[in-house]
Coordinates of C-alpha atoms in Angstrom, one line a residue:
M1 CA 9.8 -0.5 177.0
K2 CA 12.9 1.7 176.5
L3 CA 14.2 2.7 173.2
I4 CA 17.5 0.9 172.8
R5 CA 19.5 2.0 169.8
F6 CA 21.6 -0.5 167.9
A7 CA 21.8 1.2 164.6
P8 CA 25.2 2.6 163.4
S9 CA 24.5 6.2 164.5
I10 CA 25.4 8.8 167.1
S11 CA 23.1 11.4 168.5
L12 CA 23.6 13.8 171.4
I13 CA 20.5 14.2 173.5
G14 CA 19.9 17.0 176.0
L15 CA 17.3 18.8 178.1
A16 CA 16.1 22.4 177.6
F17 CA 13.0 24.4 176.9
C18 CA 12.8 27.6 174.9
A19 CA 10.7 30.7 174.2
A20 CA 9.1 31.3 170.9
S21 CA 11.1 34.5 170.5
L22 CA 14.3 32.5 170.3
C23 CA 13.2 30.1 167.5
A24 CA 15.8 31.1 165.0
A25 CA 17.2 29.2 162.0
P26 CA 19.1 26.0 162.9
Q27 CA 22.8 25.8 163.0
Q28 CA 24.7 22.5 162.4
V29 CA 26.3 21.5 165.7
S30 CA 26.6 18.1 167.3
M31 CA 24.0 18.4 170.1
H32 CA 20.3 18.6 170.5
N33 CA 18.4 19.7 173.6
D34 CA 15.9 18.3 176.1
P35 CA 13.5 20.0 178.4
H36 CA 14.5 20.2 182.0
R37 CA 17.1 23.0 182.0
T38 CA 16.3 25.7 184.6
H39 CA 18.0 28.9 185.5
A40 CA 17.5 32.2 187.2
P41 CA 15.8 35.2 185.4
A42 CA 18.0 37.1 183.0
D43 CA 18.3 40.2 185.1
K44 CA 19.9 38.1 187.9
A45 CA 22.0 35.4 186.3
G46 CA 22.3 36.4 182.7
V47 CA 20.6 34.8 179.8
G48 CA 21.4 31.1 179.7
Q49 CA 23.8 31.2 182.6
P50 CA 23.4 29.0 185.7
P51 CA 23.1 30.8 189.1
E52 CA 26.3 31.0 191.2
D53 CA 24.8 29.0 194.0
D54 CA 24.3 25.5 192.7
A55 CA 21.7 24.8 195.4
A56 CA 19.5 27.6 194.0
M57 CA 18.7 25.6 190.9
L58 CA 15.2 24.3 191.3
L59 CA 13.4 22.1 188.8
I60 CA 10.6 24.2 187.4
P61 CA 7.5 22.1 187.2
E62 CA 6.6 21.3 183.6
E63 CA 3.1 22.7 184.0
L64 CA 4.4 26.0 185.4
R65 CA 7.2 26.8 182.9
P66 CA 7.6 30.6 182.9
E67 CA 8.4 32.6 179.7
I68 CA 12.1 33.1 180.7
P69 CA 14.4 33.6 177.8
C70 CA 16.8 30.8 177.4
E71 CA 19.9 30.0 175.4
V72 CA 18.9 27.8 172.4
L73 CA 21.3 25.5 170.7
R74 CA 20.6 25.0 167.0
L75 CA 21.1 21.4 166.4
E76 CA 21.7 18.7 163.9
T77 CA 18.4 17.3 163.0
G78 CA 19.5 14.2 161.1
P79 CA 19.1 11.2 163.3
N80 CA 22.2 9.4 162.0
R81 CA 25.8 10.2 161.6
A82 CA 27.2 8.0 158.9
G83 CA 30.0 5.6 159.5
V84 CA 30.0 5.4 163.3
Q85 CA 28.9 2.3 165.1
M86 CA 26.7 2.7 168.1
N87 CA 27.5 0.2 170.9
T88 CA 26.6 -0.7 174.4
W89 CA 29.4 -0.8 177.1
A90 CA 31.2 -4.1 177.3
D91 CA 30.3 -6.0 180.4
G92 CA 28.4 -2.9 181.6
I93 CA 31.6 -1.2 182.6
V94 CA 31.5 2.6 182.0
P95 CA 34.8 4.4 182.8
Y96 CA 34.3 8.1 183.7
V97 CA 36.2 11.3 184.4
F98 CA 35.1 14.7 185.8
N99 CA 35.9 17.8 183.9
A100 CA 37.8 20.3 186.0
N101 CA 34.7 22.6 186.0
V102 CA 32.7 20.1 188.0
S103 CA 32.7 21.0 191.7
S104 CA 33.2 18.4 194.4
Q105 CA 29.6 18.8 195.4
N106 CA 28.4 18.0 191.9
Q107 CA 30.8 15.1 191.6
T108 CA 29.1 13.7 194.7
R109 CA 25.7 14.3 193.1
T110 CA 26.9 12.4 190.0
L111 CA 28.0 9.4 192.0
A112 CA 24.6 9.3 193.6
A113 CA 23.0 9.3 190.2
M114 CA 25.3 6.6 189.0
A115 CA 24.4 4.6 192.1
E116 CA 20.7 4.7 191.2
I117 CA 21.5 2.8 188.0
E118 CA 24.1 0.5 189.5
A119 CA 21.6 -0.5 192.2
V120 CA 19.3 -2.1 189.8
T121 CA 21.6 -3.6 187.1
S122 CA 25.1 -4.9 186.5
V123 CA 26.3 -1.5 185.1
N124 CA 29.5 -0.5 186.8
F125 CA 30.7 3.1 186.6
I126 CA 34.4 3.1 187.3
P127 CA 37.0 6.0 187.5
R128 CA 38.9 5.9 184.2
T129 CA 42.5 4.7 184.3
S130 CA 43.7 4.0 180.8
E131 CA 40.5 3.0 179.0
S132 CA 40.1 4.5 175.5
D133 CA 36.3 4.8 175.6
Y134 CA 34.9 6.8 178.5
I135 CA 32.4 9.4 179.5
V136 CA 33.4 12.9 180.6
M137 CA 31.0 14.6 183.1
N138 CA 31.0 18.3 182.2
S139 CA 29.4 21.3 183.8
S140 CA 27.4 23.1 181.0
T141 CA 24.5 25.4 180.2
V142 CA 22.5 22.5 178.9
N143 CA 21.8 18.8 179.8
N144 CA 22.8 16.5 177.0
S145 CA 24.6 13.3 176.1
F146 CA 25.5 11.0 173.3
V147 CA 23.3 7.9 172.9
G148 CA 25.4 4.8 173.6
R149 CA 29.1 4.3 173.6
I150 CA 31.2 6.0 170.9
T151 CA 34.9 5.9 170.2
G152 CA 37.0 7.8 172.6
P153 CA 35.8 10.4 175.2
Q154 CA 32.2 11.5 175.1
N155 CA 30.7 14.4 177.1
V156 CA 27.7 14.1 179.4
N157 CA 26.8 17.7 179.9
I158 CA 24.8 18.7 183.0
F159 CA 23.2 22.0 183.9
N160 CA 20.7 20.8 186.6
W161 CA 23.2 19.2 189.0
A162 CA 20.7 19.5 191.9
T163 CA 18.2 17.2 190.3
R164 CA 19.6 13.7 190.5
F165 CA 17.3 12.1 188.0
I166 CA 18.2 14.6 185.3
I167 CA 21.7 13.3 185.7
V168 CA 20.3 9.8 185.6
H169 CA 18.4 10.7 182.4
E170 CA 21.6 11.7 180.6
L171 CA 23.5 8.7 181.9
M172 CA 20.7 6.5 180.5
H173 CA 21.3 8.1 177.1
A174 CA 25.0 7.3 177.5
L175 CA 24.1 3.7 178.1
G176 CA 22.2 3.5 174.8
F177 CA 18.6 4.6 175.6
E178 CA 16.6 7.0 173.5
H179 CA 13.5 8.9 174.6
E180 CA 10.3 6.9 175.4
H181 CA 8.1 9.2 173.3
Q182 CA 10.3 8.4 170.2
R183 CA 9.2 4.8 170.1
A184 CA 7.7 3.4 166.9
D185 CA 4.4 2.8 168.6
R186 CA 4.1 6.1 170.4
N187 CA 1.2 7.4 168.2
S188 CA -1.0 4.9 169.9
Y189 CA -0.4 6.4 173.3
V190 CA 0.4 10.1 172.8
D191 CA -0.1 12.9 170.3
V192 CA 2.9 15.0 169.5
N193 CA 1.7 18.6 168.8
F194 CA 4.4 19.8 166.4
D195 CA 2.7 23.2 166.0
N196 CA 3.5 23.9 169.6
I197 CA 7.2 22.9 169.4
C198 CA 9.8 25.6 169.0
C199 CA 13.5 26.1 168.5
S200 CA 13.9 23.6 165.7
A201 CA 13.5 21.0 168.4
E202 CA 11.1 18.9 166.4
F203 CA 13.7 16.2 165.9
N204 CA 13.6 15.5 169.7
F205 CA 10.0 14.3 169.0
F206 CA 10.5 12.4 165.8
I207 CA 10.0 8.6 165.9
A208 CA 13.5 7.2 166.0
S209 CA 14.8 4.7 163.5
G210 CA 17.2 1.9 164.1
I211 CA 16.2 1.2 167.6
T212 CA 14.5 -1.7 169.6
D213 CA 11.5 -1.0 171.7
F214 CA 11.3 -2.9 175.0
G215 CA 8.2 -3.8 176.8
A216 CA 5.0 -1.8 177.1
Y217 CA 4.8 2.0 176.5
D218 CA 5.9 3.6 179.8
F219 CA 4.4 6.9 180.7
D220 CA 6.3 6.9 183.9
S221 CA 9.7 6.5 182.3
V222 CA 12.5 8.9 183.3
M223 CA 13.2 9.0 179.5
H224 CA 9.8 10.5 178.6
Y225 CA 9.4 14.2 177.9
G226 CA 6.9 16.2 179.9
Q227 CA 3.7 17.8 178.5
Y228 CA 5.1 21.3 177.9
D229 CA 8.7 20.5 177.0
F230 CA 9.9 22.7 174.2
T231 CA 6.6 24.6 174.0
N232 CA 6.5 27.8 172.0
G233 CA 3.5 28.9 174.1
S234 CA 3.9 32.5 175.5
P235 CA 2.8 33.0 178.1
C236 CA 2.9 29.4 179.2
C237 CA 1.4 27.1 180.2
G238 CA -2.1 25.8 179.5
P239 CA -3.5 22.7 177.7
E240 CA -3.3 24.7 174.4
D241 CA 0.5 24.9 174.9
R242 CA 1.2 21.2 175.2
T243 CA 3.8 19.6 173.1
I244 CA 2.7 16.1 174.1
T245 CA -0.9 15.1 174.8
V246 CA -1.7 11.7 176.3
L247 CA -4.4 9.8 174.4
A248 CA -7.4 8.0 175.8
P249 CA -7.8 5.9 177.8
N250 CA -4.6 7.0 179.6
E251 CA -5.4 10.7 180.2
A252 CA -4.5 10.3 183.9
M253 CA -0.9 10.0 182.7
Q254 CA -0.9 13.6 181.4
T255 CA 0.8 14.9 184.6
V256 CA 2.9 11.8 185.1
I257 CA 5.0 12.1 181.9
G258 CA 8.3 13.9 182.3
Q259 CA 8.9 12.9 185.9
R260 CA 12.5 13.2 187.1
D261 CA 12.4 11.7 190.5
H262 CA 12.8 7.9 190.0
L263 CA 13.5 5.1 187.6
S264 CA 10.2 3.5 186.6
T265 CA 9.7 -0.3 186.7
G266 CA 10.0 -0.2 183.0
D267 CA 13.3 1.7 183.1
I268 CA 14.7 -0.9 185.5
E269 CA 13.5 -3.9 183.4
A270 CA 15.0 -2.3 180.2
L271 CA 18.3 -1.6 182.0
Q272 CA 18.4 -5.2 183.2
A273 CA 17.6 -6.5 179.7
L274 CA 20.4 -4.5 178.1
Y275 CA 22.9 -4.9 180.9
E276 CA 21.7 -8.1 182.6
G277 CA 25.2 -9.4 183.4
T278 CA 25.7 -12.8 185.0
P279 CA 24.4 -13.3 188.5
T280 CA 27.1 -14.0 191.0
P281 CA 26.7 -17.6 192.1
L282 CA 26.0 -18.6 195.7
P283 CA 27.6 -19.5 197.9
F284 CA 29.9 -16.5 197.6
F285 CA 33.3 -16.2 199.3
E286 CA 36.1 -13.7 198.7
D287 CA 39.5 -13.5 200.4
F288 CA 41.1 -11.1 197.9
E289 CA 44.3 -13.2 197.6
S290 CA 44.4 -12.5 193.9
G291 CA 45.4 -8.9 194.8
T292 CA 42.6 -7.4 192.6
F293 CA 38.9 -7.1 192.4
D294 CA 37.2 -9.6 190.0
P295 CA 34.8 -7.4 187.9
A296 CA 32.5 -10.5 187.6
R297 CA 32.1 -10.5 191.4
W298 CA 32.5 -6.8 192.4
T299 CA 31.1 -3.6 191.0
G300 CA 31.1 0.0 192.2
I301 CA 34.7 0.0 193.4
D302 CA 34.8 3.6 194.5
S303 CA 38.6 4.1 195.1
A304 CA 38.9 1.1 197.4
T305 CA 42.0 -1.0 197.0
V306 CA 43.2 -4.5 197.8
S307 CA 45.9 -4.0 200.4
L308 CA 48.7 -5.6 202.4
D309 CA 48.2 -3.1 205.3
G310 CA 45.7 -5.0 207.3
L311 CA 47.3 -6.6 210.3
N312 CA 47.1 -10.4 210.8
P313 CA 44.3 -11.0 208.3
P314 CA 42.2 -14.2 208.8
S315 CA 43.4 -15.8 205.6
G316 CA 46.4 -15.1 203.4
T317 CA 48.0 -11.6 203.4
H318 CA 45.5 -9.4 201.5
S319 CA 42.4 -7.5 202.6
V320 CA 40.3 -4.6 201.3
N321 CA 41.3 -1.1 202.5
L322 CA 38.3 1.3 202.7
A323 CA 39.3 4.9 203.7
G324 CA 38.1 8.4 203.3
S325 CA 37.6 10.1 199.9
S326 CA 36.5 13.3 198.4
Q327 CA 33.2 11.6 197.8
G328 CA 32.6 11.0 201.5
G329 CA 34.2 7.6 201.8
Q330 CA 35.4 4.6 199.7
K331 CA 33.1 1.7 199.0
I332 CA 32.8 -1.7 197.4
R333 CA 29.7 -3.6 196.3
T334 CA 29.2 -7.2 195.3
G335 CA 27.7 -8.3 192.0
V336 CA 24.0 -9.2 191.8
M337 CA 23.0 -12.4 193.6
N338 CA 19.7 -14.3 193.5
T339 CA 18.4 -14.9 197.1
Q340 CA 14.8 -15.2 196.0
G341 CA 13.1 -18.3 197.4
A342 CA 15.6 -18.8 200.2
G343 CA 14.4 -18.8 203.8
S344 CA 17.2 -16.4 204.7
V345 CA 20.7 -15.3 203.7
I346 CA 23.8 -15.2 205.9
V347 CA 26.4 -12.6 205.4
S348 CA 29.7 -13.0 207.2
Y349 CA 32.9 -11.0 207.1
A350 CA 36.0 -10.0 209.0
Y351 CA 36.8 -6.4 209.7
Q352 CA 39.6 -4.3 211.3
R353 CA 39.7 -0.7 212.4
T354 CA 42.9 1.2 211.6
G355 CA 45.2 -1.9 211.1
G356 CA 48.5 -0.6 209.6
G357 CA 46.8 2.7 208.6
N358 CA 45.3 5.8 210.0
S359 CA 42.8 5.7 212.9
P360 CA 39.2 6.6 212.2
E361 CA 37.5 8.9 214.7
A362 CA 33.9 9.5 215.9
S363 CA 31.4 9.3 213.0
E364 CA 34.0 7.8 210.6
D365 CA 32.3 4.4 210.7
L366 CA 32.3 1.3 208.6
V367 CA 28.8 0.6 207.3
V368 CA 27.5 -2.7 205.8
E369 CA 24.3 -2.7 203.8
Y370 CA 22.3 -4.9 201.5
R371 CA 20.2 -3.8 198.5
D372 CA 16.5 -4.5 198.7
A373 CA 14.1 -5.2 195.8
N374 CA 13.4 -1.5 195.4
G375 CA 17.0 -0.6 195.0
S376 CA 17.4 1.0 198.4
W377 CA 20.4 0.2 200.6
I378 CA 19.5 -1.1 204.0
E379 CA 22.1 -0.9 206.8
F380 CA 22.4 -4.1 208.8
A381 CA 25.8 -3.5 210.5
R382 CA 27.8 -0.5 211.6
H383 CA 31.3 -0.5 213.2
L384 CA 32.1 2.7 215.0
G385 CA 35.2 4.8 214.2
S386 CA 35.2 5.9 217.8
D387 CA 36.2 2.5 219.1
V388 CA 39.8 1.4 219.7
D389 CA 42.4 0.5 217.1
M390 CA 42.6 -3.2 216.2
T391 CA 45.6 -5.3 215.4
T392 CA 43.6 -8.5 214.6
F393 CA 40.4 -8.9 212.6
A394 CA 37.0 -9.4 214.2
T395 CA 34.3 -11.4 212.5
N396 CA 30.6 -10.6 212.2
E397 CA 27.8 -12.8 210.9
V398 CA 24.3 -11.6 210.2
T399 CA 21.2 -13.5 209.1
L400 CA 19.0 -11.5 206.8
N401 CA 15.5 -12.3 205.6
G402 CA 12.4 -10.5 204.3
A403 CA 13.5 -7.6 202.1
A404 CA 16.9 -9.3 201.5
L405 CA 15.3 -12.2 199.6
H406 CA 15.0 -11.2 195.9
D407 CA 16.9 -11.7 192.6
G408 CA 18.9 -8.5 192.8
F409 CA 20.5 -8.9 196.2
R410 CA 23.9 -7.1 196.8
V411 CA 26.1 -6.3 199.7
R412 CA 27.9 -3.0 200.1
F413 CA 30.7 -2.0 202.4
R414 CA 31.5 1.7 202.8
A415 CA 33.6 3.9 204.9
I416 CA 32.3 7.2 206.1
S417 CA 35.0 9.9 205.8
G418 CA 35.8 12.9 203.7
N419 CA 39.5 12.8 204.7
I420 CA 41.3 11.5 201.5
A421 CA 43.3 8.3 202.1
Q422 CA 42.8 8.5 205.9
D423 CA 40.5 6.8 208.5
D424 CA 41.3 3.3 207.4
W425 CA 39.1 0.2 207.6
Y426 CA 40.0 -3.3 206.4
V427 CA 37.6 -6.0 205.3
D428 CA 38.3 -9.7 204.5
D429 CA 36.8 -13.2 204.1
I430 CA 33.4 -12.0 202.9
S431 CA 30.9 -14.8 202.6
V432 CA 27.3 -14.8 201.4
A433 CA 25.3 -18.0 201.5
T434 CA 21.7 -19.2 201.7
P435 CA 20.3 -22.2 203.6
I436 CA 21.0 -25.4 201.9
A437 CA 18.3 -27.6 200.5
N438 CA 20.4 -30.8 201.0
N439 CA 20.3 -30.8 204.8
N440 CA 18.8 -34.2 204.8
C441 CA 19.8 -37.6 203.4
L442 CA 16.5 -37.9 201.5
F443 CA 17.2 -34.6 199.7
A444 CA 20.8 -35.2 198.8
S445 CA 22.3 -33.2 195.9
Q446 CA 23.9 -35.1 193.1
V447 CA 27.6 -34.6 192.5
F448 CA 29.8 -35.8 189.6
A449 CA 33.4 -36.8 189.2
G450 CA 35.7 -33.9 189.9
N451 CA 35.6 -30.9 192.3
T452 CA 32.3 -29.4 193.5
P453 CA 32.1 -26.2 195.7
I454 CA 29.9 -27.0 198.7
T455 CA 28.5 -25.3 201.8
T456 CA 27.2 -26.4 205.1
T457 CA 26.1 -22.9 206.1
L458 CA 22.7 -22.9 208.0
A459 CA 22.7 -26.8 208.0
T460 CA 21.4 -28.6 211.1
T461 CA 22.5 -32.1 212.3
T462 CA 20.3 -34.7 210.6
G463 CA 22.4 -37.9 210.6
P464 CA 23.6 -40.3 213.3
T465 CA 26.9 -40.4 215.1
E466 CA 29.6 -42.3 213.4
L467 CA 32.9 -43.9 214.5
C468 CA 34.9 -41.0 213.3
G469 CA 32.7 -38.3 215.0
D470 CA 29.3 -36.7 215.2
L471 CA 29.3 -35.0 211.8
N472 CA 27.3 -32.0 213.1
N473 CA 25.4 -29.6 210.8
D474 CA 25.6 -32.0 207.9
A475 CA 25.1 -31.6 204.2
W476 CA 24.2 -34.6 202.0
Y477 CA 25.2 -35.5 198.4
F478 CA 25.0 -38.6 196.3
F479 CA 27.3 -40.1 193.6
V480 CA 26.7 -42.8 191.0
T481 CA 29.9 -44.7 190.3
P482 CA 30.9 -44.8 186.6
C483 CA 33.6 -47.5 187.0
D484 CA 34.7 -50.7 188.5
G485 CA 37.6 -49.8 190.8
T486 CA 38.3 -47.4 193.6
L487 CA 36.1 -44.5 194.8
D488 CA 38.2 -41.7 196.3
I489 CA 36.3 -38.9 198.2
S490 CA 37.9 -36.0 200.0
V491 CA 36.9 -32.6 201.5
C492 CA 39.4 -29.8 200.7
D493 CA 39.9 -26.2 201.6
A494 CA 37.2 -26.3 204.3
T495 CA 36.6 -23.2 206.3
F496 CA 35.2 -25.4 209.1
N497 CA 36.4 -28.6 211.0
A498 CA 35.2 -31.0 208.3
Q499 CA 34.2 -34.7 208.8
L500 CA 33.2 -37.1 206.0
A501 CA 31.1 -40.3 205.9
V502 CA 30.0 -42.5 203.1
Y503 CA 26.9 -44.7 203.0
G504 CA 25.3 -47.1 200.5
V505 CA 22.1 -46.5 198.6
S506 CA 19.9 -46.4 201.7
C507 CA 19.9 -43.6 204.2
P508 CA 21.5 -44.6 207.6
G509 CA 19.1 -46.2 210.1
G510 CA 21.4 -45.9 213.1
S511 CA 24.8 -45.0 214.4
G512 CA 28.0 -46.6 213.1
T513 CA 26.5 -47.7 209.7
A514 CA 28.8 -45.7 207.4
L515 CA 30.8 -47.7 204.9
A516 CA 33.7 -45.3 205.5
C517 CA 34.3 -42.3 207.7
S518 CA 37.1 -39.7 208.2
D519 CA 37.9 -36.7 210.4
D520 CA 40.2 -33.8 209.4
T521 CA 42.6 -34.5 212.3
C522 CA 45.8 -32.5 212.4
G523 CA 44.4 -30.0 209.9
V524 CA 44.3 -32.5 207.1
G525 CA 41.1 -32.7 205.1
P526 CA 39.0 -35.9 205.6
A527 CA 39.4 -38.5 202.8
V528 CA 38.1 -42.0 202.3
S529 CA 38.6 -44.7 199.6
L530 CA 36.5 -47.8 199.0
A531 CA 36.3 -50.5 196.3
V532 CA 33.2 -50.1 194.1
S533 CA 31.4 -51.5 191.1
S534 CA 30.0 -49.4 188.2
G535 CA 26.4 -48.1 188.6
Q536 CA 26.3 -48.1 192.4
L537 CA 24.8 -45.1 194.3
Y538 CA 26.7 -43.8 197.4
R539 CA 25.5 -41.2 199.8
I540 CA 28.1 -38.7 201.0
R541 CA 27.7 -36.8 204.2
V542 CA 29.8 -33.8 205.2
G543 CA 29.6 -32.3 208.7
S544 CA 31.9 -31.0 211.4
S545 CA 33.2 -32.1 214.7
D546 CA 32.3 -29.0 216.6
G547 CA 29.2 -27.6 214.8
S548 CA 31.1 -25.2 212.7
T549 CA 29.9 -24.6 209.2
G550 CA 31.2 -23.0 206.0
L551 CA 32.5 -23.5 202.5
A552 CA 34.6 -26.4 201.1
T553 CA 35.4 -28.3 198.0
L554 CA 34.1 -31.9 197.7
S555 CA 36.4 -34.0 195.5
V556 CA 35.0 -37.3 194.1
N557 CA 36.9 -39.6 191.6
C558 CA 36.4 -43.2 190.5
S559 CA 39.5 -44.9 189.1
I560 CA 39.6 -48.2 187.3
D561 CA 41.8 -50.8 189.0
T562 CA 44.2 -52.7 186.8
E563 CA 44.7 -56.4 187.4
P564 CA 48.2 -57.2 188.8
C565 CA 50.8 -58.7 186.4
P566 CA 53.6 -59.7 188.7
A567 CA 55.3 -61.9 186.1
D568 CA 56.1 -58.8 184.0
C569 CA 59.4 -58.2 186.0
A570 CA 61.6 -56.8 183.2
P571 CA 63.0 -54.4 182.2
D572 CA 64.0 -52.2 185.1
N573 CA 62.4 -48.8 184.1
G574 CA 64.8 -46.9 186.4
D575 CA 62.0 -45.2 188.3
G576 CA 61.2 -48.0 190.8
T577 CA 58.9 -49.8 188.4
Y578 CA 59.5 -52.9 186.3
G579 CA 58.0 -54.4 183.1
N580 CA 56.6 -53.2 179.8
G581 CA 53.1 -54.5 179.9
D582 CA 54.1 -57.8 178.3
V583 CA 55.4 -61.1 179.8
N584 CA 58.0 -62.4 177.3
I585 CA 61.5 -63.9 177.0
D586 CA 63.0 -60.9 178.8
D587 CA 61.2 -61.8 181.9
I588 CA 62.4 -65.5 181.7
V589 CA 66.0 -64.2 181.3
A590 CA 65.5 -61.9 184.3
V591 CA 64.3 -64.8 186.4
I592 CA 67.2 -67.1 185.4
N593 CA 69.8 -64.3 186.0
S594 CA 68.4 -63.7 189.5
F595 CA 68.0 -67.4 190.5
G596 CA 68.8 -67.8 194.2
D597 CA 68.5 -64.1 195.0
P598 CA 66.7 -63.4 198.3
G599 CA 63.7 -61.7 196.6
G600 CA 63.5 -59.0 194.0
P601 CA 61.2 -57.9 191.2
C602 CA 61.1 -61.4 189.8
D603 CA 60.1 -63.1 193.1
V604 CA 56.6 -63.4 191.8
S605 CA 55.4 -66.7 193.3
P606 CA 53.4 -67.7 195.2
D607 CA 50.4 -65.3 195.3
N608 CA 50.0 -64.6 199.0
G609 CA 46.4 -63.5 198.7
D610 CA 46.9 -60.1 200.2
G611 CA 48.1 -58.3 197.2
T612 CA 51.7 -59.4 197.6
Y613 CA 53.7 -62.0 195.8
G614 CA 56.8 -64.1 196.4
N615 CA 58.4 -65.9 199.4
G616 CA 61.8 -64.2 199.6
S617 CA 63.7 -66.5 197.2
I618 CA 63.8 -66.6 193.4
N619 CA 63.5 -70.2 192.3
I620 CA 61.8 -72.6 189.9
D621 CA 58.4 -71.6 191.1
D622 CA 59.0 -68.1 189.8
L623 CA 60.2 -69.4 186.5
V624 CA 57.0 -71.5 186.1
A625 CA 54.9 -68.4 187.0
V626 CA 56.6 -66.4 184.3
I627 CA 56.1 -69.1 181.7
N628 CA 52.4 -69.5 182.7
G629 CA 51.9 -65.7 182.4
F630 CA 53.4 -65.4 178.9
G631 CA 51.6 -62.8 176.8
A632 CA 50.2 -59.3 177.3
C633 CA 49.3 -58.2 180.8
P634 CA 45.5 -57.9 181.5

């Protein structure tokens, strides 16, 4: 539905309206205007100048535009600038800076506008550090922006700071979106009345070239102009002054076009198509021990840092520090996760007030929220700044359902404080998981050789008691052996007290029927080994001794057993092993040279039947065994 530009071009889009008396000859500059610029009358604020009080800027309804003189920029009408490639932002990461002329209040408004886009897509606006390409938020007398990423810094100019979705509109341009009414198919839906358009603004209504239309025509798009935008009607406004007329049978959309109060469904779908990103897989666990935020797992890192200042963190040495900021508090947000179809989702985390930092006070709280399908942030936990300082981390686990179950789920942690780098909170060991489907032997999940992340979160106990323990809250897997040899199974890095049992092809009918069973006694992960033949199915059960659940890694490997070759007793390899894979004259010489010795590498007879060889004396039996074994080892 959106117009997504991929052609090698740059254009700078803006918002303004003009009076017929100001329609002079065009000048060649690098901007062109859009229609939502509002300002005080000339006798109070000066022609084209914003009022001193930012809060006084009210969006004048499109249908009630007064004939107030306005500054009109004469603009470049050509749709393309040769030799410059238009691009989207790699991985959806958009670095930004604020011009010094942007007040702290308007910076906060900008971040709120950015959050509207971040909430529904994988776009991540980040404060610029050293990136060469970035947007510059600038206070101006117009609203305009380049379309898409260009080389180096690019201005996003804002006049109407008080209207959040005007800022969103310009940010959408910066992300690569043209106007909805410039689509190739627009003449089937609207009539553009060029006779009513002033100020050499016609190019803002031309059908754009070099773009890709997405989805159905969207009258509700935040990228659509309103019915009187750039009208030359004076006085204004009546139907005869319209610059855009909606065609039948969609006349009811006449007063809908030009809205600036939300992202439409089509806007969201187009954003997600252009910046879909990769969903963060579940189960999700983060302990921040890398010392940095992984951009594939975290977005919207508003000044938060990975820190060593948390006291006694639950794992490792790092945790996230969330403190006050000029924007009202630092925050972090997970990437998009798909919880759709799950019965519920469990979020758990550890938190600490103050730690090795500055004490929060009343109202300087830590808030934990999830994003619902409408893009709204829903608070589900709050930790009060008025409580006592903490020297250890506390844990919190919350089960969410209903509005939390959709394909755009995210979790956000934010501190509430305007005191820069003060009022410290620390967060660690963040986990997000959905109920497992393999909480029953009959619905075991297949695993393959190697390491597989697993979870027992939300599992119940479905199997019998075994000799090594109860295996409470169990998850089930199955493995088909690819070899004749030894099957090694272990549970590593478990966040719970893991136990492990292995069964044959059939589900257990009673207690004590496991082929092998192991408990993680003394903090060592459970592990079992058993002899297997190729093509056999084994059921693997992972539970806990005390009902605890969590995340772990299940390691499964099948190794081919080599047949013994005891007669290959020479040479001495110098590393505790003997032989070279071939029984030959060297082995005969070694036996003769060691005749009468009380054992040794050439004490190879008899076969004791238990995997050992020899009788403690090298004699004629050993020489015969070597001669009989002449040739390559099996």
